[in-house]
mmCIF file of C-alpha atoms in Angstrom:
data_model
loop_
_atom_site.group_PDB
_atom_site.id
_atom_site.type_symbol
_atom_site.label_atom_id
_atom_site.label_comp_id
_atom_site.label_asym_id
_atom_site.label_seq_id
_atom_site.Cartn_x
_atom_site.Cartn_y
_atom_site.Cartn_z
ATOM 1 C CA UNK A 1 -5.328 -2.486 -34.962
ATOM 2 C CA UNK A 2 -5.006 -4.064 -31.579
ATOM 3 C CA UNK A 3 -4.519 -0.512 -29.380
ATOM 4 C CA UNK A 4 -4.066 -0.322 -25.533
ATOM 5 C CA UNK A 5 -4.218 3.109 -24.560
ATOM 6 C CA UNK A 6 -2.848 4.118 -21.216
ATOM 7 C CA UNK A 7 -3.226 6.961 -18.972
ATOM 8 C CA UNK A 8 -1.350 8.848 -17.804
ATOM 9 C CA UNK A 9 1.906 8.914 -19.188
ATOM 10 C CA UNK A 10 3.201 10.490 -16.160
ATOM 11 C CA UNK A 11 2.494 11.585 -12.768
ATOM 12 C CA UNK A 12 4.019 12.879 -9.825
ATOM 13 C CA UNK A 13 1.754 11.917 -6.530
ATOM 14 C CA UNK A 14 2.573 12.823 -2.816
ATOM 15 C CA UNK A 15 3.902 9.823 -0.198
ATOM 16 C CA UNK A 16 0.664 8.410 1.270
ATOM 17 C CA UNK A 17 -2.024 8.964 -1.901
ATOM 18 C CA UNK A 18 -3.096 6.797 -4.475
ATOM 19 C CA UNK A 19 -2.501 6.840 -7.709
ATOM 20 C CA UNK A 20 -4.793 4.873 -10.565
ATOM 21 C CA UNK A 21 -3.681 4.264 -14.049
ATOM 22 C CA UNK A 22 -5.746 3.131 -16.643
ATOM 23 C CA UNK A 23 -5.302 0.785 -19.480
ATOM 24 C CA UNK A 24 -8.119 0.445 -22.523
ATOM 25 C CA UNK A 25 -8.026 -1.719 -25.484
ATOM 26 C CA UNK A 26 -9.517 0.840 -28.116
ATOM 27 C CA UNK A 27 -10.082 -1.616 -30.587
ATOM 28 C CA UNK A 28 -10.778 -5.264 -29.565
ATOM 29 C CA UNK A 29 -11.940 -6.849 -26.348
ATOM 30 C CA UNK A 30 -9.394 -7.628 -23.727
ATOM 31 C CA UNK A 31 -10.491 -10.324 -21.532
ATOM 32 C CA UNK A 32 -6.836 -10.798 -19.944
ATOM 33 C CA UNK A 33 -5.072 -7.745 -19.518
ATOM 34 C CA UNK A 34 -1.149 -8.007 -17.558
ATOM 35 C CA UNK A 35 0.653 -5.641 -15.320
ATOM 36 C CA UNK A 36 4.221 -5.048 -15.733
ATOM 37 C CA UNK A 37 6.451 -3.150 -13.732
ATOM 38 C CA UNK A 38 9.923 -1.789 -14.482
ATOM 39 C CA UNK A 39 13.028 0.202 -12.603
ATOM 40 C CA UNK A 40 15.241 1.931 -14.615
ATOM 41 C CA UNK A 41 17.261 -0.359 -16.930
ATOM 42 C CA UNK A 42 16.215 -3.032 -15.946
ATOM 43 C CA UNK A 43 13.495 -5.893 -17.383
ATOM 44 C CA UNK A 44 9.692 -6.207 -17.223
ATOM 45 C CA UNK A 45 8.691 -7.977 -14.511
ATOM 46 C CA UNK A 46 5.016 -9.174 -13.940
ATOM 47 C CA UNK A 47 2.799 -7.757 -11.263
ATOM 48 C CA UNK A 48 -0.370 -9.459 -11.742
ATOM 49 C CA UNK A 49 -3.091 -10.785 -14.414
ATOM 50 C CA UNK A 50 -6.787 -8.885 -15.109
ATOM 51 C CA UNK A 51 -9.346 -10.915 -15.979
ATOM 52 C CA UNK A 52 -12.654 -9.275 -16.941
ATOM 53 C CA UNK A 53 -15.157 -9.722 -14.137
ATOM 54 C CA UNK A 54 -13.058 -11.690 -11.694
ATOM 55 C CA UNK A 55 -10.263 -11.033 -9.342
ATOM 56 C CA UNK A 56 -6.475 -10.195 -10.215
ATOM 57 C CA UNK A 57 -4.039 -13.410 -10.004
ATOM 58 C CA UNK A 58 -0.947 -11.532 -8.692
ATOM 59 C CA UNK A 59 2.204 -12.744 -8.759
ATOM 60 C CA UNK A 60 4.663 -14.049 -5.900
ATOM 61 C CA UNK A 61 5.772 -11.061 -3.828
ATOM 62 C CA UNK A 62 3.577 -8.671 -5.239
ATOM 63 C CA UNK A 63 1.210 -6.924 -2.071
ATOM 64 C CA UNK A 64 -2.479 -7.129 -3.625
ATOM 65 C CA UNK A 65 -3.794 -5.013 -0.898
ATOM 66 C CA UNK A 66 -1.255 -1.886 -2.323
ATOM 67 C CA UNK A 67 -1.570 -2.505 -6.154
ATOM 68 C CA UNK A 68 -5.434 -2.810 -6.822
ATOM 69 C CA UNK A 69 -6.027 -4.291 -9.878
ATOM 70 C CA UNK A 70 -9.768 -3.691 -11.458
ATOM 71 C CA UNK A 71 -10.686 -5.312 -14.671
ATOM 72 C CA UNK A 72 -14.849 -4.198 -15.108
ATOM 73 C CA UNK A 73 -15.197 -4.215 -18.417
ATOM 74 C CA UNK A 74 -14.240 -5.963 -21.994
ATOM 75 C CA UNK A 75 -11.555 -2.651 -22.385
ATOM 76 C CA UNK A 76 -10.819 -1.179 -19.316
ATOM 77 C CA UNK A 77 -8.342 -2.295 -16.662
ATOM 78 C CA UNK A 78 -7.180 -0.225 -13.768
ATOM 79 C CA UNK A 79 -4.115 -0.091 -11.711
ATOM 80 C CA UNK A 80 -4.417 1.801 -7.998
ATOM 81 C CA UNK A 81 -1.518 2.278 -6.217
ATOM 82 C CA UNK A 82 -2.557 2.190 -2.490
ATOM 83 C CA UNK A 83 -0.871 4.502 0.469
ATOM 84 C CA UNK A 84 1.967 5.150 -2.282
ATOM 85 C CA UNK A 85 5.954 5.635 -0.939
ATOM 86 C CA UNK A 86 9.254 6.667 -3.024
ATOM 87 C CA UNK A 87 10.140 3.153 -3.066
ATOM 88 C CA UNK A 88 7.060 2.560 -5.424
ATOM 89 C CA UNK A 89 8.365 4.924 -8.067
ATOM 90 C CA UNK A 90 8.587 3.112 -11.327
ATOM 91 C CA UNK A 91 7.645 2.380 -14.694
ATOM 92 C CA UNK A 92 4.503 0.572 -15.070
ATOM 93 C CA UNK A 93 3.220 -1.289 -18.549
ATOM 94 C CA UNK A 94 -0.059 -2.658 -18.978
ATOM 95 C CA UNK A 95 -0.448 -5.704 -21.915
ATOM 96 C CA UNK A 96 -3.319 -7.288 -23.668
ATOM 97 C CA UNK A 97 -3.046 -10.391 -25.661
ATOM 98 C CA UNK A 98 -4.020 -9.994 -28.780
ATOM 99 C CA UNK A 99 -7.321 -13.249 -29.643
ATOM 100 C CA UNK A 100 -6.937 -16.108 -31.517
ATOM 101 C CA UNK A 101 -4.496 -18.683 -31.951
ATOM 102 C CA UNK A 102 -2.030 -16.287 -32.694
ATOM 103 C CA UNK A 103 0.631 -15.379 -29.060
ATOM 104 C CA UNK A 104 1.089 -11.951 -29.812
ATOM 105 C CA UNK A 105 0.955 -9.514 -26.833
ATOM 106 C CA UNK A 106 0.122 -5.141 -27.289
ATOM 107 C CA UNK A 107 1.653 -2.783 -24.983
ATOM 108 C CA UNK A 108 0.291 0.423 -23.488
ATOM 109 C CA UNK A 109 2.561 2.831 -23.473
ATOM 110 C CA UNK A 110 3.475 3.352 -20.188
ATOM 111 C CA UNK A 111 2.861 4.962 -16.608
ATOM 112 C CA UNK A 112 6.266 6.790 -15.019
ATOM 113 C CA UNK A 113 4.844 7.020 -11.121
ATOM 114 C CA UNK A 114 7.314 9.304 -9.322
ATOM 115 C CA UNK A 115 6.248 9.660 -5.549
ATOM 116 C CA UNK A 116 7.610 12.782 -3.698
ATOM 117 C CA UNK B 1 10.711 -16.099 -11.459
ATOM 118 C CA UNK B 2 11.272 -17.897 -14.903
ATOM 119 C CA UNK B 3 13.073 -14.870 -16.255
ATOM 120 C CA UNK B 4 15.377 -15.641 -19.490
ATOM 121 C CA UNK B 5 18.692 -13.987 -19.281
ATOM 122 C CA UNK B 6 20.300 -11.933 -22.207
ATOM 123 C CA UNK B 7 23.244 -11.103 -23.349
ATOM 124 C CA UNK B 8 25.361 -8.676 -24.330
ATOM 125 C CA UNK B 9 23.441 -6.459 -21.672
ATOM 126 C CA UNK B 10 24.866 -3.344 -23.447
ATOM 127 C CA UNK B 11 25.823 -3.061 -27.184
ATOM 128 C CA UNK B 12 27.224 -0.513 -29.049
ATOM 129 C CA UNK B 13 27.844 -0.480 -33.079
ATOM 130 C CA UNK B 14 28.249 1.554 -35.954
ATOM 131 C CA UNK B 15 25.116 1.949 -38.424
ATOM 132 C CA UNK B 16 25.881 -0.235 -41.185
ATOM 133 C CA UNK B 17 26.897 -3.012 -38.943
ATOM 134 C CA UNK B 18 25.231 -6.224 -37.442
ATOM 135 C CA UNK B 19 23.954 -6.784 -34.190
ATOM 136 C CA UNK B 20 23.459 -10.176 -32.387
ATOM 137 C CA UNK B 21 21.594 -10.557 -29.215
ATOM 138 C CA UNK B 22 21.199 -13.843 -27.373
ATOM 139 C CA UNK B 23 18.252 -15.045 -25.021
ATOM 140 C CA UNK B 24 18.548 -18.023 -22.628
ATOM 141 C CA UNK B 25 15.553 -19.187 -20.926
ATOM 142 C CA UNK B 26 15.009 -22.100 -18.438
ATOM 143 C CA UNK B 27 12.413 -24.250 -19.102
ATOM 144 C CA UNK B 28 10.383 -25.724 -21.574
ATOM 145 C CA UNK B 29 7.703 -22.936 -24.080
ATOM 146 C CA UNK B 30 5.380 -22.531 -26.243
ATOM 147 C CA UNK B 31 6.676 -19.868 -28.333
ATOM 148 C CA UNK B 32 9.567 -16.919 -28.182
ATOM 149 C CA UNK B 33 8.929 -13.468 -29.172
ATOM 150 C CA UNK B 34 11.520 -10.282 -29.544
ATOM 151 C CA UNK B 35 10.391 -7.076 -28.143
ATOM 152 C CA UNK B 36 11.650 -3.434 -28.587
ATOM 153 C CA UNK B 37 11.506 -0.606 -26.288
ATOM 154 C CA UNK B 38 12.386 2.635 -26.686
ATOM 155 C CA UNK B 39 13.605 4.894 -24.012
ATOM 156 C CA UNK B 40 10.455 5.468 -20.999
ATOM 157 C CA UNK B 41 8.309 3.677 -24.014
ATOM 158 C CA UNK B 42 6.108 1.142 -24.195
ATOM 159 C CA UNK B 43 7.238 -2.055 -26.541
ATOM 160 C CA UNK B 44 6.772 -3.248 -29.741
ATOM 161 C CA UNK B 45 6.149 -6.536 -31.125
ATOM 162 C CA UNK B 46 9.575 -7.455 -33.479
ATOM 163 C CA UNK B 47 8.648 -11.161 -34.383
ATOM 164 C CA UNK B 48 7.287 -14.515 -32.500
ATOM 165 C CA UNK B 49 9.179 -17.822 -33.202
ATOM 166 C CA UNK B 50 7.208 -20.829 -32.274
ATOM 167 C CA UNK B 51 8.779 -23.964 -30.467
ATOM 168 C CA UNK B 52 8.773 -26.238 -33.692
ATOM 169 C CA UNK B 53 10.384 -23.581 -35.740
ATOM 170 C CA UNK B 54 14.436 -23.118 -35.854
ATOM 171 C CA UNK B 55 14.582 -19.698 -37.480
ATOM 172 C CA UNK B 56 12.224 -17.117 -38.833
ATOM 173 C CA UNK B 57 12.891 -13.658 -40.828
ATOM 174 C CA UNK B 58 11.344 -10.148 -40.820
ATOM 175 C CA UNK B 59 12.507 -7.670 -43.029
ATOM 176 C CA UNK B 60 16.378 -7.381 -41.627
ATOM 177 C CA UNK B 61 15.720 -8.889 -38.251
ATOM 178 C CA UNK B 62 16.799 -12.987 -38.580
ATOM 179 C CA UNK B 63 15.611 -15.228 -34.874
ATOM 180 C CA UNK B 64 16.805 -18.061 -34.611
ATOM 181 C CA UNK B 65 15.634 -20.616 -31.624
ATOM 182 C CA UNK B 66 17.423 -24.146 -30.487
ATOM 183 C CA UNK B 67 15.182 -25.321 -28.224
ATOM 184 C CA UNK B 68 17.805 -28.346 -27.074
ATOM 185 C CA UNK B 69 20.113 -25.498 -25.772
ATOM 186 C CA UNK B 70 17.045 -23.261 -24.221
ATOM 187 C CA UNK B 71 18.046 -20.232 -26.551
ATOM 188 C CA UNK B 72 17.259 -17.816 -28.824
ATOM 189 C CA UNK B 73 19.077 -14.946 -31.179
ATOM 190 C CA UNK B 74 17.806 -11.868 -32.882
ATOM 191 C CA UNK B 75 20.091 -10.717 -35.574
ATOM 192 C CA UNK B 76 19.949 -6.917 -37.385
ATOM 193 C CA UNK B 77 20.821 -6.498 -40.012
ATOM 194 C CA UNK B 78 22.616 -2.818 -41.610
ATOM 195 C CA UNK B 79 21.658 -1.411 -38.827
ATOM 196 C CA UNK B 80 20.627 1.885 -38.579
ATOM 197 C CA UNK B 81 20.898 4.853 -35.744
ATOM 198 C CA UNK B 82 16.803 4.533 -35.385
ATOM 199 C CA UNK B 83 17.130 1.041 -34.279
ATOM 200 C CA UNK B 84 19.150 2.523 -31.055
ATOM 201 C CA UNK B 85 16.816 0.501 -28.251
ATOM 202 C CA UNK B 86 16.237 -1.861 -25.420
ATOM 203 C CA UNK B 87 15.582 -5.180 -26.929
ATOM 204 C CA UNK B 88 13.920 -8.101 -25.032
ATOM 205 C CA UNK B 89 12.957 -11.501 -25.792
ATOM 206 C CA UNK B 90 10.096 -13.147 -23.884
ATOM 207 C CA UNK B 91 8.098 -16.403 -23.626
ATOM 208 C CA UNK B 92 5.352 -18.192 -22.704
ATOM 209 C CA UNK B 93 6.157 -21.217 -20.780
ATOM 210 C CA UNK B 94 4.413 -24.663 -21.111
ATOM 211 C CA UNK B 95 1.754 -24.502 -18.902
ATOM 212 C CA UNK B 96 2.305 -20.648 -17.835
ATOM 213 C CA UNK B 97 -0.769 -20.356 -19.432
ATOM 214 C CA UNK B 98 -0.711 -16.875 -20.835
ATOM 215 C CA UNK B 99 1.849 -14.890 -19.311
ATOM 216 C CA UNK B 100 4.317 -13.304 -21.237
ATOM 217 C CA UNK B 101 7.813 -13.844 -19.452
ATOM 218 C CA UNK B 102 10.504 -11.354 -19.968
ATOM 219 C CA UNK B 103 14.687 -11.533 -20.301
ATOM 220 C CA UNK B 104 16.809 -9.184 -18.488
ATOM 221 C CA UNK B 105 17.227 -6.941 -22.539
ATOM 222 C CA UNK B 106 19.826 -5.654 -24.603
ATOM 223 C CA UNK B 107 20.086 -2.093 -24.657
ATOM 224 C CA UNK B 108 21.604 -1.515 -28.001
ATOM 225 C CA UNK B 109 23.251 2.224 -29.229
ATOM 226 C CA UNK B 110 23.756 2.720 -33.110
ATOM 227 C CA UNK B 111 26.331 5.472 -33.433
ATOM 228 C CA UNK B 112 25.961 7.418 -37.087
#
């Protein structure tokens, strides 16, 4: 149990589009879902936190106006990468926590953004 | 950012062999959990360790967690070329509500 799909796996996208990438929990409600992003070989680092029905909480650094951060339902948060450039090629990982008292954390499995 | 910081970053063994990663982290948590991630994958949950606990088993991993020297160690045992990953630990910080705060990983190679 405890799924997040994401989609897509992959995509290729010309400088200047956008790009949205979507995460569901196929299973349970997410309430809280959390944006990673990560270069090559190196660690997760956090982008922002969904919350259903209110806006993102984005981290230090992190340009809310470029990554747009939707979280409308119980399963479904999206990612939109705004106006995209090369520099915004990455890997990006969206999380849910999983309820309860329990701290355990699922993991889509990934978005590789290459912009051209 | 409250990043922990691992070490070895890069570890390479034979299969049959042991392999020890460490995780330092800064200030005080809640709980540390190990994550594994294989190559342009997403992770997977190895095993949580909660702040009043000093060491906890799971099938032939072994975390331990000192929480007077801020740090953390995931032990494999007979290790095997499938367990050839990027291992992470991560936290959640007192009072960082619920986000999940990653180390810089491990990326271990298990050569047959």
């Amino acid at each position: 149990g405890a799924v997040v799909s994401q989609h897509p796996s992959w995509v290729i996208c010309k400088s200047g589009t956008s790009v949205k990438i979507e995460c569901r929990s196929l299973d349970f409600q997410a309430t809280t879902m959390f944006w990673y992003r990560q270069f090559p070989k190196q660690s997760l680092m956090l982008m922002a936190t969904s919350n259903e029905g209110s806006k993102a909480t984005y981290e230090q650094g992190v340009e809310k106006d470029k990554f747009l951060i939707n979280h409308a339902s119980l399963t479904l948060s999206t990612l939109t990468v705004t106006s995209a450039h090369p520099e915004d090629s990455s890997f990006y990982i969206c999380s849910a926590r999983v309820g309860g008292g329990y701290y355990g954390y699922t993991f889509g499995s990934g978005t590789r953004l290459t912009v051209v | 950012s409250q990043q922990g910081e691992e070490d070895p970053q890069a570890l390479s063994i034979q299969e049959g062999e042991n392999a020890t990663m460490n995780c330092s982290y800064k200030t005080s948590i809640n709980n540390l959990q190990w994550y594994r991630q294989n190559s342009g994958r997403g992770l997977v949950h190895l095993i949580l360790i909660r702040s009043n606990e000093r060491e906890k088993h799971s099938g032939r991993l072994r975390v331990t967690l000192d929480t007077s020297k801020k740090s953390s160690s995931l032990l494999i045992t007979a290790s095997r070329a499938a367990d050839t990953a990027s291992y992470f630990c991560a936290t959640v910080f007192t009072g960082g509500g619920n986000k999940l705060t990653f180390g810089t990983g491990t990326q271990l190679k298990v050569e047959l």
